[in-house]
Amino acid sequence: MGYAWKDSLGWHTTHPYPGPWIDGTSLKLDKHDYPHIGYAVYIDDYTSLVMYSYWDGNNWHTEVIDTMGRCYPRTVTLILDSNERPHLAYGRSDEPLRHAEYINGTWHIEVVDSSGCICPFLAIDKSGHLCIAYMGKYAVKEDTNWHIETIEPYRGGRNSLYFDRENNPHISYEGQGWLKYAWKCNGVWHIEKIDSIIPRGVLK
């Protein structure tokens, strides 16, 4: 896994984790502009790891967050909260959606949705709540509980989640052969089809 940055002298690269088969990377910068990276690592046919690397100004530090089975998560999404604590969301279609949080020197992992997950996107809304968009669903953590809404049922697709000035969620995602856009207003979800997506193998 490599990290590249540009300054007045040009581009520089380093490799916080030199292992092979890296996927699902997510990058955030802290208040010092130091990088924090969440990612998945394929170890062998039976083991994959969810990992976290960060730069403290002098050295890179790398931690194993969770161990999973074969077919590593294709997306690991990372955020830093207002206290600069890292949070990661990850999962697979045959594994629960999980949230990992770093508290007082220890990683705490919880299951958000046991029905499985593909390509989650983790964000913090303007009220400070953790929110995850995934597989046609939207999860919000209030106090200690996750509340899950189904926008529309489907199995795959990447997601992107942001909030407007009124703190309403807006999600772009791939679903049922379409690029779609969903947003919530006055408690109601609205969905629009933006563009068709050519299935794999159709384009010659």
PDB file of C-alpha atoms in Angstrom, residues 50 65-68 73 75-77 88-92 95-100 108-110 117 120 132:
ATOM      1  CA  VAL A  50      -8.938  -4.818   7.783  1.00  0.00           C
ATOM      2  CA  ILE A  65      -8.323  -3.870  13.068  1.00  0.00           C
ATOM      3  CA  ASP A  66     -10.190  -7.062  12.212  1.00  0.00           C
ATOM      4  CA  THR A  67      -9.676 -10.496  10.661  1.00  0.00           C
ATOM      5  CA  MET A  68     -12.172 -11.801   8.129  1.00  0.00           C
ATOM      6  CA  PRO A  73     -13.819  -6.249   1.695  1.00  0.00           C
ATOM      7  CA  THR A  75     -14.385  -1.057   0.340  1.00  0.00           C
ATOM      8  CA  VAL A  76     -13.128   0.125   3.729  1.00  0.00           C
ATOM      9  CA  THR A  77     -14.255   3.651   4.530  1.00  0.00           C
ATOM     10  CA  LEU A  88     -14.014   2.527   9.946  1.00  0.00           C
ATOM     11  CA  ALA A  89     -16.958   0.824   8.255  1.00  0.00           C
ATOM     12  CA  TYR A  90     -16.523  -2.363   6.235  1.00  0.00           C
ATOM     13  CA  GLY A  91     -18.136  -5.653   5.302  1.00  0.00           C
ATOM     14  CA  ARG A  92     -18.884  -8.135   2.532  1.00  0.00           C
ATOM     15  CA  GLU A  95     -20.284 -10.798   6.310  1.00  0.00           C
ATOM     16  CA  PRO A  96     -22.079  -8.281   8.562  1.00  0.00           C
ATOM     17  CA  LEU A  97     -21.613  -4.559   8.138  1.00  0.00           C
ATOM     18  CA  ARG A  98     -19.217  -3.576  10.931  1.00  0.00           C
ATOM     19  CA  HIS A  99     -18.148  -0.309  12.545  1.00  0.00           C
ATOM     20  CA  ALA A 100     -14.763  -0.055  14.279  1.00  0.00           C
ATOM     21  CA  HIS A 108     -14.064  -1.487  19.552  1.00  0.00           C
ATOM     22  CA  ILE A 109     -15.942  -3.362  16.823  1.00  0.00           C
ATOM     23  CA  GLU A 110     -19.717  -3.607  16.564  1.00  0.00           C
ATOM     24  CA  CYS A 117     -22.831  -5.289   3.196  1.00  0.00           C
ATOM     25  CA  PRO A 120     -20.345   1.056   2.582  1.00  0.00           C
ATOM     26  CA  ILE A 132     -23.530   4.756   6.704  1.00  0.00           C
TER      27      ILE A 132
END
